[in-house]
Structures are given as structure tokens and as C-alpha cells.
Short mmCIF file of the C-alpha atoms (twelve columns), coordinates in Angstrom:
data_MODEL
# 
_entry.id   MODEL 
# 
loop_
_atom_site.group_PDB 
_atom_site.id 
_atom_site.type_symbol 
_atom_site.label_atom_id 
_atom_site.label_alt_id 
_atom_site.label_comp_id 
_atom_site.label_asym_id 
_atom_site.label_seq_id 
_atom_site.Cartn_x 
_atom_site.Cartn_y 
_atom_site.Cartn_z 
_atom_site.pdbx_PDB_model_num 
ATOM 1   C CA . MET A 1   235.221 84.380 175.098 1 
ATOM 2   C CA . SER A 2   234.694 80.551 175.120 1 
ATOM 3   C CA . GLU A 3   237.676 78.473 175.977 1 
ATOM 4   C CA . ILE A 4   239.873 77.442 173.102 1 
ATOM 5   C CA . ILE A 5   240.301 73.648 173.167 1 
ATOM 6   C CA . ILE A 6   243.637 72.332 171.713 1 
ATOM 7   C CA . SER A 7   243.178 68.981 169.960 1 
ATOM 8   C CA . PRO A 8   245.176 65.943 170.849 1 
ATOM 9   C CA . LEU A 9   245.304 65.532 167.227 1 
ATOM 10  C CA . PHE A 10  247.046 68.720 166.851 1 
ATOM 11  C CA . LYS A 11  249.360 68.337 169.597 1 
ATOM 12  C CA . ALA A 12  250.401 64.480 168.251 1 
ATOM 13  C CA . LYS A 13  250.976 65.788 164.992 1 
ATOM 14  C CA . LEU A 14  253.487 68.684 165.805 1 
ATOM 15  C CA . PHE A 15  255.348 66.556 167.988 1 
ATOM 16  C CA . GLU A 16  255.636 64.130 165.149 1 
ATOM 17  C CA . TYR A 17  256.680 67.139 163.144 1 
ATOM 18  C CA . PHE A 18  259.573 67.638 165.548 1 
ATOM 19  C CA . ASP A 19  260.606 64.264 165.333 1 
ATOM 20  C CA . TYR A 20  259.149 63.373 168.865 1 
ATOM 21  C CA . ASP A 21  261.354 66.069 170.612 1 
ATOM 22  C CA . ILE A 22  259.412 67.589 173.250 1 
ATOM 23  C CA . GLU A 23  261.456 70.533 173.682 1 
ATOM 24  C CA . LYS A 24  261.589 71.297 169.971 1 
ATOM 25  C CA . THR A 25  257.651 70.914 169.822 1 
ATOM 26  C CA . PHE A 26  256.963 73.149 172.868 1 
ATOM 27  C CA . ASN A 27  259.212 75.971 171.758 1 
ATOM 28  C CA . ALA A 28  257.920 76.273 168.256 1 
ATOM 29  C CA . THR A 29  257.922 79.450 166.517 1 
ATOM 30  C CA . LYS A 30  255.347 81.404 164.530 1 
ATOM 31  C CA . GLU A 31  257.646 80.730 161.425 1 
ATOM 32  C CA . ASP A 32  257.401 76.964 162.585 1 
ATOM 33  C CA . LEU A 33  254.062 76.673 162.779 1 
ATOM 34  C CA . SER A 34  253.427 78.327 159.383 1 
ATOM 35  C CA . LEU A 35  255.467 75.750 157.931 1 
ATOM 36  C CA . PHE A 36  253.676 73.191 160.106 1 
ATOM 37  C CA . SER A 37  250.337 74.383 158.502 1 
ATOM 38  C CA . GLU A 38  252.280 74.126 154.974 1 
ATOM 39  C CA . TYR A 39  253.389 70.411 155.476 1 
ATOM 40  C CA . TYR A 40  249.838 69.438 156.387 1 
ATOM 41  C CA . MET A 41  248.204 71.450 153.662 1 
ATOM 42  C CA . GLY A 42  245.847 73.033 156.223 1 
ATOM 43  C CA . GLU A 43  244.264 69.723 157.148 1 
ATOM 44  C CA . ILE A 44  245.256 70.162 160.672 1 
ATOM 45  C CA . THR A 45  244.434 73.868 161.861 1 
ATOM 46  C CA . VAL A 46  246.860 75.717 164.381 1 
ATOM 47  C CA . PRO A 47  244.683 76.794 167.399 1 
ATOM 48  C CA . ARG A 48  244.294 80.472 167.385 1 
ATOM 49  C CA . ASP A 49  246.245 82.265 170.219 1 
ATOM 50  C CA . PHE A 50  248.263 79.124 170.448 1 
ATOM 51  C CA . LEU A 51  251.566 80.769 171.032 1 
ATOM 52  C CA . LYS A 52  250.055 83.296 173.192 1 
ATOM 53  C CA . ARG A 53  248.667 80.885 175.695 1 
ATOM 54  C CA . ARG A 54  251.852 78.745 175.463 1 
ATOM 55  C CA . ASP A 55  253.911 81.955 176.360 1 
ATOM 56  C CA . GLU A 56  251.502 82.307 179.420 1 
ATOM 57  C CA . ILE A 57  252.440 78.818 180.920 1 
ATOM 58  C CA . ASP A 58  254.879 78.678 183.641 1 
ATOM 59  C CA . LEU A 59  256.772 75.476 183.458 1 
ATOM 60  C CA . ASN A 60  258.602 75.687 186.989 1 
ATOM 61  C CA . LYS A 61  255.436 76.657 188.730 1 
ATOM 62  C CA . ILE A 62  253.610 73.393 186.855 1 
ATOM 63  C CA . TYR A 63  256.634 71.336 187.873 1 
ATOM 64  C CA . SER A 64  256.642 72.520 191.538 1 
ATOM 65  C CA . ASP A 65  252.807 71.959 191.784 1 
ATOM 66  C CA . PHE A 66  253.050 68.423 190.240 1 
ATOM 67  C CA . LYS A 67  255.958 67.148 192.983 1 
ATOM 68  C CA . ILE A 68  253.548 68.111 195.545 1 
ATOM 69  C CA . LEU A 69  250.565 65.942 193.975 1 
ATOM 70  C CA . GLN A 70  253.040 63.108 193.325 1 
ATOM 71  C CA . ASP A 71  253.778 62.982 196.943 1 
ATOM 72  C CA . LYS A 72  250.602 63.638 198.423 1 
ATOM 73  C CA . GLU A 73  248.068 61.949 196.069 1 
ATOM 74  C CA . LYS A 74  250.622 59.153 194.843 1 
ATOM 75  C CA . ILE A 75  250.233 60.668 190.858 1 
ATOM 76  C CA . GLY A 76  252.974 59.525 188.524 1 
ATOM 77  C CA . TYR A 77  253.167 60.322 184.932 1 
ATOM 78  C CA . ILE A 78  254.514 58.924 181.647 1 
ATOM 79  C CA . THR A 79  255.545 60.794 178.593 1 
ATOM 80  C CA . TYR A 80  255.358 59.156 174.957 1 
ATOM 81  C CA . ASN A 81  259.295 58.371 175.218 1 
ATOM 82  C CA . ASP A 82  259.123 56.452 178.563 1 
ATOM 83  C CA . GLU A 83  259.405 52.613 178.029 1 
ATOM 84  C CA . ARG A 84  256.350 52.295 180.039 1 
ATOM 85  C CA . TYR A 85  254.169 54.203 177.311 1 
ATOM 86  C CA . PRO A 86  251.826 51.202 175.738 1 
ATOM 87  C CA . LYS A 87  253.438 50.647 172.560 1 
ATOM 88  C CA . ILE A 88  250.021 50.023 170.890 1 
ATOM 89  C CA . LEU A 89  248.919 53.232 171.978 1 
ATOM 90  C CA . LYS A 90  251.746 55.053 169.854 1 
ATOM 91  C CA . ASN A 91  249.990 53.636 166.613 1 
ATOM 92  C CA . ILE A 92  246.806 55.771 166.851 1 
ATOM 93  C CA . PRO A 93  246.909 59.219 164.867 1 
ATOM 94  C CA . ASP A 94  246.140 61.312 167.809 1 
ATOM 95  C CA . PHE A 95  248.243 59.590 170.846 1 
ATOM 96  C CA . PRO A 96  248.463 61.388 173.909 1 
ATOM 97  C CA . LEU A 97  251.711 62.953 174.415 1 
ATOM 98  C CA . MET A 98  251.576 62.422 178.259 1 
ATOM 99  C CA . LEU A 99  249.382 60.158 180.536 1 
ATOM 100 C CA . TYR A 100 248.887 61.123 184.330 1 
ATOM 101 C CA . TYR A 101 248.326 57.538 186.434 1 
ATOM 102 C CA . LYS A 102 247.848 56.250 189.668 1 
ATOM 103 C CA . GLY A 103 248.385 52.333 190.557 1 
ATOM 104 C CA . ASN A 104 250.848 50.093 189.584 1 
ATOM 105 C CA . PHE A 105 252.634 48.702 186.458 1 
ATOM 106 C CA . ALA A 106 253.443 45.265 187.591 1 
ATOM 107 C CA . ASP A 107 251.720 42.259 185.600 1 
ATOM 108 C CA . ILE A 108 250.123 44.779 183.255 1 
ATOM 109 C CA . ASN A 109 250.487 43.009 179.958 1 
ATOM 110 C CA . PHE A 110 249.765 45.685 177.078 1 
ATOM 111 C CA . ASP A 111 250.018 42.968 174.574 1 
ATOM 112 C CA . ARG A 112 246.991 41.365 175.900 1 
ATOM 113 C CA . VAL A 113 244.215 44.081 176.616 1 
ATOM 114 C CA . VAL A 114 240.612 43.905 175.811 1 
ATOM 115 C CA . ALA A 115 238.347 46.969 175.610 1 
ATOM 116 C CA . PHE A 116 234.761 46.640 177.194 1 
ATOM 117 C CA . VAL A 117 232.454 49.718 176.348 1 
ATOM 118 C CA . GLY A 118 228.450 49.945 176.630 1 
ATOM 119 C CA . SER A 119 225.783 51.786 178.010 1 
ATOM 120 C CA . ARG A 120 226.059 53.826 181.432 1 
ATOM 121 C CA . LYS A 121 222.474 52.546 181.600 1 
ATOM 122 C CA . ALA A 122 222.795 49.127 180.959 1 
ATOM 123 C CA . SER A 123 220.308 46.233 181.543 1 
ATOM 124 C CA . LEU A 124 221.289 43.507 184.476 1 
ATOM 125 C CA . SER A 125 221.065 41.076 181.489 1 
ATOM 126 C CA . ALA A 126 223.857 42.669 179.562 1 
ATOM 127 C CA . LYS A 127 225.838 42.991 182.754 1 
ATOM 128 C CA . GLU A 128 225.651 39.631 183.855 1 
ATOM 129 C CA . ALA A 129 226.430 38.623 180.234 1 
ATOM 130 C CA . LEU A 130 229.715 40.429 180.213 1 
ATOM 131 C CA . ALA A 131 230.580 39.159 183.464 1 
ATOM 132 C CA . SER A 132 229.985 35.705 182.820 1 
ATOM 133 C CA . ILE A 133 232.504 36.128 179.858 1 
ATOM 134 C CA . ILE A 134 234.950 38.152 181.780 1 
ATOM 135 C CA . SER A 135 234.877 35.260 184.293 1 
ATOM 136 C CA . GLU A 136 236.142 32.922 181.618 1 
ATOM 137 C CA . PHE A 137 239.424 34.661 181.474 1 
ATOM 138 C CA . ARG A 138 240.334 33.879 185.505 1 
ATOM 139 C CA . GLY A 139 243.725 32.713 185.629 1 
ATOM 140 C CA . LEU A 140 244.657 34.202 182.223 1 
ATOM 141 C CA . ASP A 141 247.487 36.937 181.375 1 
ATOM 142 C CA . ILE A 142 244.479 39.141 180.009 1 
ATOM 143 C CA . VAL A 143 243.849 42.777 181.230 1 
ATOM 144 C CA . ILE A 144 240.615 44.472 180.821 1 
ATOM 145 C CA . ILE A 145 240.099 48.458 179.921 1 
ATOM 146 C CA . SER A 146 237.190 50.537 180.143 1 
ATOM 147 C CA . GLY A 147 236.296 54.175 181.094 1 
ATOM 148 C CA . LEU A 148 235.481 54.181 184.629 1 
ATOM 149 C CA . ALA A 149 231.606 55.331 184.026 1 
ATOM 150 C CA . GLU A 150 228.485 53.521 185.469 1 
ATOM 151 C CA . GLY A 151 226.871 50.833 183.525 1 
ATOM 152 C CA . ILE A 152 229.022 48.279 181.373 1 
ATOM 153 C CA . ASP A 153 232.447 50.284 182.282 1 
ATOM 154 C CA . ALA A 154 231.840 49.703 185.910 1 
ATOM 155 C CA . LYS A 155 230.864 46.077 185.459 1 
ATOM 156 C CA . SER A 156 233.617 45.533 183.273 1 
ATOM 157 C CA . HIS A 157 236.143 46.586 185.851 1 
ATOM 158 C CA . SER A 158 234.507 44.652 188.841 1 
ATOM 159 C CA . ALA A 159 234.170 41.634 186.672 1 
ATOM 160 C CA . ALA A 160 237.779 41.778 186.185 1 
ATOM 161 C CA . ILE A 161 238.669 42.495 189.627 1 
ATOM 162 C CA . GLU A 162 236.681 39.643 191.149 1 
ATOM 163 C CA . ASN A 163 238.046 36.999 188.529 1 
ATOM 164 C CA . GLY A 164 241.633 38.103 189.523 1 
ATOM 165 C CA . LEU A 165 242.641 40.040 186.198 1 
ATOM 166 C CA . LYS A 166 244.312 43.381 186.018 1 
ATOM 167 C CA . THR A 167 242.057 46.172 184.701 1 
ATOM 168 C CA . ILE A 168 243.007 49.645 183.520 1 
ATOM 169 C CA . GLY A 169 240.499 52.753 183.670 1 
ATOM 170 C CA . VAL A 170 240.873 55.686 181.835 1 
ATOM 171 C CA . ILE A 171 239.333 58.835 183.158 1 
ATOM 172 C CA . GLY A 172 237.550 61.986 181.645 1 
ATOM 173 C CA . SER A 173 239.005 64.394 183.980 1 
ATOM 174 C CA . GLY A 174 241.811 65.232 186.251 1 
ATOM 175 C CA . PHE A 175 242.298 63.001 189.365 1 
ATOM 176 C CA . LYS A 176 240.923 65.803 191.691 1 
ATOM 177 C CA . PHE A 177 237.504 64.417 190.455 1 
ATOM 178 C CA . GLN A 178 236.191 60.655 190.784 1 
ATOM 179 C CA . TYR A 179 233.579 60.683 188.682 1 
ATOM 180 C CA . PRO A 180 230.976 59.157 188.874 1 
ATOM 181 C CA . ASN A 181 230.957 59.295 192.628 1 
ATOM 182 C CA . SER A 182 229.200 55.794 192.659 1 
ATOM 183 C CA . ASN A 183 232.627 54.410 191.423 1 
ATOM 184 C CA . LYS A 184 234.744 55.348 194.462 1 
ATOM 185 C CA . ASN A 185 235.208 51.925 195.466 1 
ATOM 186 C CA . LEU A 186 236.456 51.041 192.023 1 
ATOM 187 C CA . TYR A 187 238.917 53.810 191.961 1 
ATOM 188 C CA . LYS A 188 240.268 52.845 195.508 1 
ATOM 189 C CA . LYS A 189 240.784 48.944 194.342 1 
ATOM 190 C CA . ILE A 190 242.541 49.667 191.293 1 
ATOM 191 C CA . GLU A 191 244.834 52.288 192.666 1 
ATOM 192 C CA . GLU A 192 245.402 50.136 195.429 1 
ATOM 193 C CA . GLY A 193 246.514 46.822 193.330 1 
ATOM 194 C CA . ALA A 194 243.905 45.677 190.795 1 
ATOM 195 C CA . GLY A 195 245.502 47.664 187.898 1 
ATOM 196 C CA . LEU A 196 246.149 51.384 186.705 1 
ATOM 197 C CA . ILE A 197 243.840 54.391 186.095 1 
ATOM 198 C CA . PHE A 198 245.009 56.922 183.293 1 
ATOM 199 C CA . THR A 199 244.147 60.317 182.244 1 
ATOM 200 C CA . GLU A 200 245.607 63.210 180.087 1 
ATOM 201 C CA . TYR A 201 244.017 65.619 181.960 1 
ATOM 202 C CA . PRO A 202 246.039 68.099 184.790 1 
ATOM 203 C CA . TYR A 203 244.754 67.579 188.239 1 
ATOM 204 C CA . GLU A 204 242.194 70.067 188.506 1 
ATOM 205 C CA . THR A 205 240.700 69.445 185.248 1 
ATOM 206 C CA . PRO A 206 236.670 68.850 185.923 1 
ATOM 207 C CA . PRO A 207 234.808 66.166 183.955 1 
ATOM 208 C CA . LEU A 208 233.391 68.094 180.919 1 
ATOM 209 C CA . PRO A 209 231.636 66.677 178.062 1 
ATOM 210 C CA . HIS A 210 233.864 67.010 175.145 1 
ATOM 211 C CA . GLN A 211 236.526 65.124 177.062 1 
ATOM 212 C CA . PHE A 212 234.611 61.670 177.325 1 
ATOM 213 C CA . PRO A 213 235.146 61.280 173.569 1 
ATOM 214 C CA . GLN A 214 238.476 62.310 173.534 1 
ATOM 215 C CA . ARG A 215 238.939 59.437 176.568 1 
ATOM 216 C CA . ASN A 216 237.513 56.769 174.203 1 
ATOM 217 C CA . ARG A 217 240.235 57.110 171.971 1 
ATOM 218 C CA . ILE A 218 242.856 56.018 174.557 1 
ATOM 219 C CA . VAL A 219 240.497 53.058 175.636 1 
ATOM 220 C CA . THR A 220 239.965 51.644 172.359 1 
ATOM 221 C CA . GLY A 221 243.673 52.633 171.303 1 
ATOM 222 C CA . MET A 222 245.189 50.803 174.095 1 
ATOM 223 C CA . ALA A 223 243.251 47.526 173.299 1 
ATOM 224 C CA . LEU A 224 243.934 45.177 170.490 1 
ATOM 225 C CA . GLY A 225 240.067 44.585 170.313 1 
ATOM 226 C CA . THR A 226 236.791 46.222 171.527 1 
ATOM 227 C CA . VAL A 227 233.814 44.473 172.649 1 
ATOM 228 C CA . VAL A 228 230.583 46.185 172.756 1 
ATOM 229 C CA . ALA A 229 227.889 45.210 175.437 1 
ATOM 230 C CA . GLU A 230 224.504 47.439 174.646 1 
ATOM 231 C CA . ALA A 231 224.611 50.957 172.895 1 
ATOM 232 C CA . ARG A 232 222.337 53.433 171.053 1 
ATOM 233 C CA . ILE A 233 222.888 54.215 167.970 1 
ATOM 234 C CA . LYS A 234 224.061 57.651 168.809 1 
ATOM 235 C CA . SER A 235 226.186 56.849 171.998 1 
ATOM 236 C CA . GLY A 236 229.736 56.776 173.510 1 
ATOM 237 C CA . ALA A 237 230.138 53.244 172.780 1 
ATOM 238 C CA . MET A 238 229.311 53.636 169.037 1 
ATOM 239 C CA . ILE A 239 232.227 56.693 169.067 1 
ATOM 240 C CA . SER A 240 234.476 53.688 170.436 1 
ATOM 241 C CA . ALA A 241 233.325 51.532 167.914 1 
ATOM 242 C CA . ARG A 242 234.088 53.723 165.044 1 
ATOM 243 C CA . LEU A 243 237.405 54.331 166.647 1 
ATOM 244 C CA . THR A 244 238.165 50.688 166.814 1 
ATOM 245 C CA . LEU A 245 237.502 50.031 163.116 1 
ATOM 246 C CA . GLU A 246 239.826 53.388 162.204 1 
ATOM 247 C CA . TYR A 247 242.701 52.120 164.233 1 
ATOM 248 C CA . GLY A 248 242.430 48.814 162.517 1 
ATOM 249 C CA . ARG A 249 241.239 46.708 165.535 1 
ATOM 250 C CA . GLU A 250 238.905 44.026 165.918 1 
ATOM 251 C CA . LEU A 251 235.461 45.322 166.618 1 
ATOM 252 C CA . MET A 252 233.173 42.470 168.773 1 
ATOM 253 C CA . CYS A 253 229.706 42.805 170.095 1 
ATOM 254 C CA . ILE A 254 227.651 40.958 172.748 1 
ATOM 255 C CA . PRO A 255 224.115 40.239 171.512 1 
ATOM 256 C CA . GLY A 256 220.924 41.248 173.804 1 
ATOM 257 C CA . LEU A 257 217.279 41.356 173.529 1 
ATOM 258 C CA . ILE A 258 216.360 42.944 170.352 1 
ATOM 259 C CA . SER A 259 213.536 44.529 172.199 1 
ATOM 260 C CA . ASN A 260 215.854 46.552 174.153 1 
ATOM 261 C CA . PRO A 261 216.561 49.990 172.519 1 
ATOM 262 C CA . ASN A 262 220.156 49.852 173.975 1 
ATOM 263 C CA . THR A 263 220.718 46.868 171.372 1 
ATOM 264 C CA . GLU A 264 219.965 48.906 168.326 1 
ATOM 265 C CA . GLY A 265 223.713 49.886 167.933 1 
ATOM 266 C CA . VAL A 266 225.008 46.216 168.631 1 
ATOM 267 C CA . TYR A 267 222.775 44.802 165.934 1 
ATOM 268 C CA . TYR A 268 223.932 47.660 163.569 1 
ATOM 269 C CA . LEU A 269 227.410 46.430 164.252 1 
ATOM 270 C CA . LEU A 270 227.071 43.123 163.947 1 
ATOM 271 C CA . LYS A 271 225.214 43.571 160.538 1 
ATOM 272 C CA . ASN A 272 228.110 45.548 159.323 1 
ATOM 273 C CA . GLY A 273 231.080 42.828 160.241 1 
ATOM 274 C CA . ALA A 274 231.552 43.127 163.941 1 
ATOM 275 C CA . SER A 275 232.216 39.776 165.400 1 
ATOM 276 C CA . MET A 276 229.447 38.032 167.897 1 
ATOM 277 C CA . VAL A 277 230.386 37.350 171.208 1 
ATOM 278 C CA . THR A 278 228.817 34.898 173.629 1 
ATOM 279 C CA . LYS A 279 231.590 33.390 175.368 1 
ATOM 280 C CA . GLY A 280 235.141 34.246 176.010 1 
ATOM 281 C CA . GLU A 281 236.458 31.894 173.428 1 
ATOM 282 C CA . ASP A 282 234.852 34.126 170.914 1 
ATOM 283 C CA . ILE A 283 237.039 36.997 172.102 1 
ATOM 284 C CA . LEU A 284 240.398 34.620 171.939 1 
ATOM 285 C CA . GLU A 285 239.461 33.471 168.388 1 
ATOM 286 C CA . ALA A 286 238.668 37.027 166.988 1 
ATOM 287 C CA . LEU A 287 242.142 38.177 168.305 1 
ATOM 288 C CA . ASN A 288 244.115 35.451 167.430 1 
ATOM 289 C CA . TRP A 289 245.071 34.689 170.768 1 
ATOM 290 C CA . ASP A 290 246.560 30.928 171.018 1 
ATOM 291 C CA . ILE A 291 245.101 30.807 174.596 1 
ATOM 292 C CA . VAL A 292 243.007 27.806 175.592 1 
ATOM 293 C CA . LEU A 293 240.167 28.222 178.005 1 
ATOM 294 C CA . ASP A 294 239.793 25.634 180.700 1 
ATOM 295 C CA . GLU A 295 236.596 23.424 180.241 1 
ATOM 296 C CA . LYS A 296 234.075 23.944 182.807 1 
ATOM 297 C CA . GLU A 297 232.130 21.299 184.430 1 
ATOM 298 C CA . ALA A 298 228.461 21.223 183.445 1 
ATOM 299 C CA . PRO A 299 226.599 21.848 186.204 1 
ATOM 300 C CA . LYS A 300 224.668 18.950 187.977 1 
ATOM 301 C CA . LEU A 301 220.806 19.270 188.116 1 
ATOM 302 C CA . ASN A 302 217.978 17.049 188.385 1 
ATOM 303 C CA . GLU A 303 215.325 17.360 185.938 1 
ATOM 304 C CA . ILE A 304 213.206 20.392 187.033 1 
ATOM 305 C CA . GLU A 305 216.704 22.323 187.776 1 
ATOM 306 C CA . LYS A 306 217.543 21.604 184.294 1 
ATOM 307 C CA . LYS A 307 213.869 22.977 182.863 1 
ATOM 308 C CA . ILE A 308 214.546 26.093 185.055 1 
ATOM 309 C CA . TYR A 309 218.293 26.464 184.172 1 
ATOM 310 C CA . ASP A 310 217.405 26.186 180.491 1 
ATOM 311 C CA . GLU A 311 214.448 28.368 180.448 1 
ATOM 312 C CA . ILE A 312 216.567 30.922 182.582 1 
ATOM 313 C CA . ALA A 313 219.426 30.713 179.892 1 
ATOM 314 C CA . LEU A 314 217.299 32.166 177.234 1 
ATOM 315 C CA . GLY A 315 216.550 35.621 179.056 1 
ATOM 316 C CA . PRO A 316 215.888 36.496 183.145 1 
ATOM 317 C CA . LYS A 317 212.440 35.237 184.282 1 
ATOM 318 C CA . ASN A 318 210.432 36.164 187.531 1 
ATOM 319 C CA . MET A 319 208.934 33.043 189.639 1 
ATOM 320 C CA . GLU A 320 205.492 33.747 188.125 1 
ATOM 321 C CA . ASP A 321 206.888 33.476 184.699 1 
ATOM 322 C CA . LEU A 322 208.627 30.472 185.557 1 
ATOM 323 C CA . SER A 323 205.654 28.574 187.282 1 
ATOM 324 C CA . ILE A 324 203.609 29.191 184.149 1 
ATOM 325 C CA . ILE A 325 205.916 28.140 181.495 1 
ATOM 326 C CA . LEU A 326 207.307 24.822 183.126 1 
ATOM 327 C CA . ASN A 327 203.819 24.225 184.858 1 
ATOM 328 C CA . ILE A 328 205.648 23.919 188.160 1 
ATOM 329 C CA . GLY A 329 204.120 24.775 191.253 1 
ATOM 330 C CA . ILE A 330 204.933 27.772 193.268 1 
ATOM 331 C CA . ASN A 331 206.171 25.894 196.330 1 
ATOM 332 C CA . ASP A 332 208.394 22.985 194.171 1 
ATOM 333 C CA . LEU A 333 209.608 26.121 192.160 1 
ATOM 334 C CA . MET A 334 210.857 27.874 195.238 1 
ATOM 335 C CA . VAL A 335 212.580 24.828 196.616 1 
ATOM 336 C CA . SER A 336 214.542 24.523 193.386 1 
ATOM 337 C CA . LEU A 337 215.222 28.291 192.705 1 
ATOM 338 C CA . THR A 338 216.950 28.412 196.440 1 
ATOM 339 C CA . SER A 339 218.946 25.182 195.693 1 
ATOM 340 C CA . MET A 340 220.086 26.466 192.620 1 
ATOM 341 C CA . GLU A 341 221.138 29.857 194.238 1 
ATOM 342 C CA . LEU A 342 222.924 28.350 197.200 1 
ATOM 343 C CA . ASN A 343 225.011 26.313 194.557 1 
ATOM 344 C CA . ALA A 344 225.619 29.711 192.260 1 
ATOM 345 C CA . LEU A 345 223.663 28.347 189.433 1 
ATOM 346 C CA . ILE A 346 221.589 31.157 189.459 1 
ATOM 347 C CA . LYS A 347 221.354 34.607 190.770 1 
ATOM 348 C CA . GLN A 348 218.429 36.910 191.709 1 
ATOM 349 C CA . ALA A 349 217.877 40.617 191.166 1 
ATOM 350 C CA . GLY A 350 215.019 42.770 190.733 1 
ATOM 351 C CA . GLY A 351 212.829 40.067 191.291 1 
ATOM 352 C CA . ASN A 352 214.237 38.260 187.900 1 
ATOM 353 C CA . TYR A 353 216.515 35.296 188.116 1 
ATOM 354 C CA . PHE A 354 219.677 35.224 185.820 1 
ATOM 355 C CA . ILE A 355 222.034 32.822 185.096 1 
ATOM 356 C CA . ALA A 356 225.187 33.375 187.374 1 
ATOM 357 C CA . GLY A 357 228.466 33.964 185.751 1 
# 
């Protein structure tokens, strides 16, 4: 028999039905659930065998097991009624009743949270554009939230950390699993001071497919706006975009190369009213945040370097392309590229040159 999944929406609505009293919610009777179903006119279904499964729960054992984990793994938790619970998250229809966390709430401004979502197989140009945008928030009281997956998620968290910003990761498993394995260092940095990691799943819950779309509602639900950086039409990022609109939050997109299949979702969203983001100021304007970014001094370039910089700004280029397009010899080109790299104006990866964030 397949496992019965109890939806977050059912739990949230049952909690609301009992006036946010967790004890009454947990002790609901068969008659209570019947009245609950009538109240919602069948729109919210009571899970099969819900009462049987509820009665099998040993609360004392759960509490004692968690106390051990709390001390050993440094895991905390907040409930809906905790003063630290993000108020904005309470506004989504299927809010989590409880969140486990690692990290520290210090200096986390839940009134200034921006979500960044996108492809796990994001292009290098998308990652660099995202990092450049986030770098413009250096020194500001802005928090970056994402899902601690590969690609855009990982780049969002790392760019936040590199620029001294707090970051929040929301994972789709229990804390026993650090998924994907490639993000272990990110987990560690966030836990040790860069921000918070949240999950609604108990410690031993593995990363199952249906939990990642559920995780997305917390990422977007905790943010005033969501920025999409590369997404196929059918993807987790597009689920996040839909949730953002359902929650009445601001949806924004970073444009990319139209030849890249991962931008198909981005341009669909832009055509249907999402705000375009090419710099940090665009996000501040879309969210109506009265924050003025520091003016960045324009890079000081000689004539050849300016031509190179302007060309790379149009999109990543390798040395051969630059030599042909700009009609510059390879030796002269190498000298200029090396100088620009040393001055952190451009960076090289995979044989291509990019504008440095």
C-alpha cells in the first residue's frame, strides 16, 4: 500500500478551523472532521485513515527523540504561534504549522526577503548575471532565499554569502540528508552564521520528489518577490512563479539568450507581465523598497579594453571569437584580457570570458 500523503493545505485549514489551537487540532474527533468537511463543502478532503494514523503517533517518543537531536545536531524549531515565525509566511493558504531550522535568526530581516529560483542546470552566463545583480545589494539589509538545490539556487546562496548578505535555504528533506551532496559547504556556511536553513520535514525524511514542489511554496511564501533566472516551461521554477502570483507577490525575471532552452519559461513569464530584471535597482523598484544603491565607478579602460568589455557584455565570448570580431591579434588580445582579469573586470570559465559580478 502506498503511503498516504497529508497535504500541507489540509493541515493548515484544520489548524485555522480550530482557531489556531494546536491541541484541539491534534485531538480532532471523527465528528469534528465531518463538520470540517461540511464547512469547506468537500473542497478540502480529509485524508483516508487520518484518525488511525494520528492515534498511532507517540508524542512522548517524538519529543524525547527530538531533544536528543536538538542537542546533538543543533536543530531548533518554530511553530506558527512562535514570535520568530515569519509573518509573511502566515499569509499563504497552506502555511507550514511548524518549521525545523539550523542557523541563527540574528540579523534576518523577514521584511526584506527576495527569492531567487531557476534551473538546476543553469548556464554560466545566467549564474554570472545573477551574481552581479546580488552583488549590488552589498551592505544592504536584504535577505536572499532559495531552495539549496544545484544551479541557480546554489549560486544565489553563495553570491549572498560572498557579499555579506544573510541567506535562507529551504530544503525538501529532513536534516539527516544534505541534498545534493555538492552543496555540503553551503549548508555548513549557512548553519555557521550566514543565515538559516528551514525544513518542514522530520529529521529522517529522505528527499522525495513530491516534497520539492511543497518546499517551493515556503521559498516563495517567505519572500515579497521572486526572481526567476532560467526556467523551462515545465520546471520547479515555473511552479514557484505560479505560486508567487497566487500569493499576490511580485514576479521578476532575468532575461537570457533566446537560443537557450532554459529561457523558454522566462520569456513566457515576461510576455505575461513579469517584471524584467537586469540590475539590482530593478528589484528594488518592483518591490517599492525605498533603498538607494551606491553608484559604482565605471571601469577605467583603454580603447582596446573598452571594445573587449563592450563585446563580452553582449554575451560570453572565447578568445578566438573576440579576435575575429574585434580584429585584434591574439597576442595583443591576451595581454588585454590578462590585465582585465587581474583587475577583476572579467573572468574566464570553460574557455569563455564573462563580465565579473
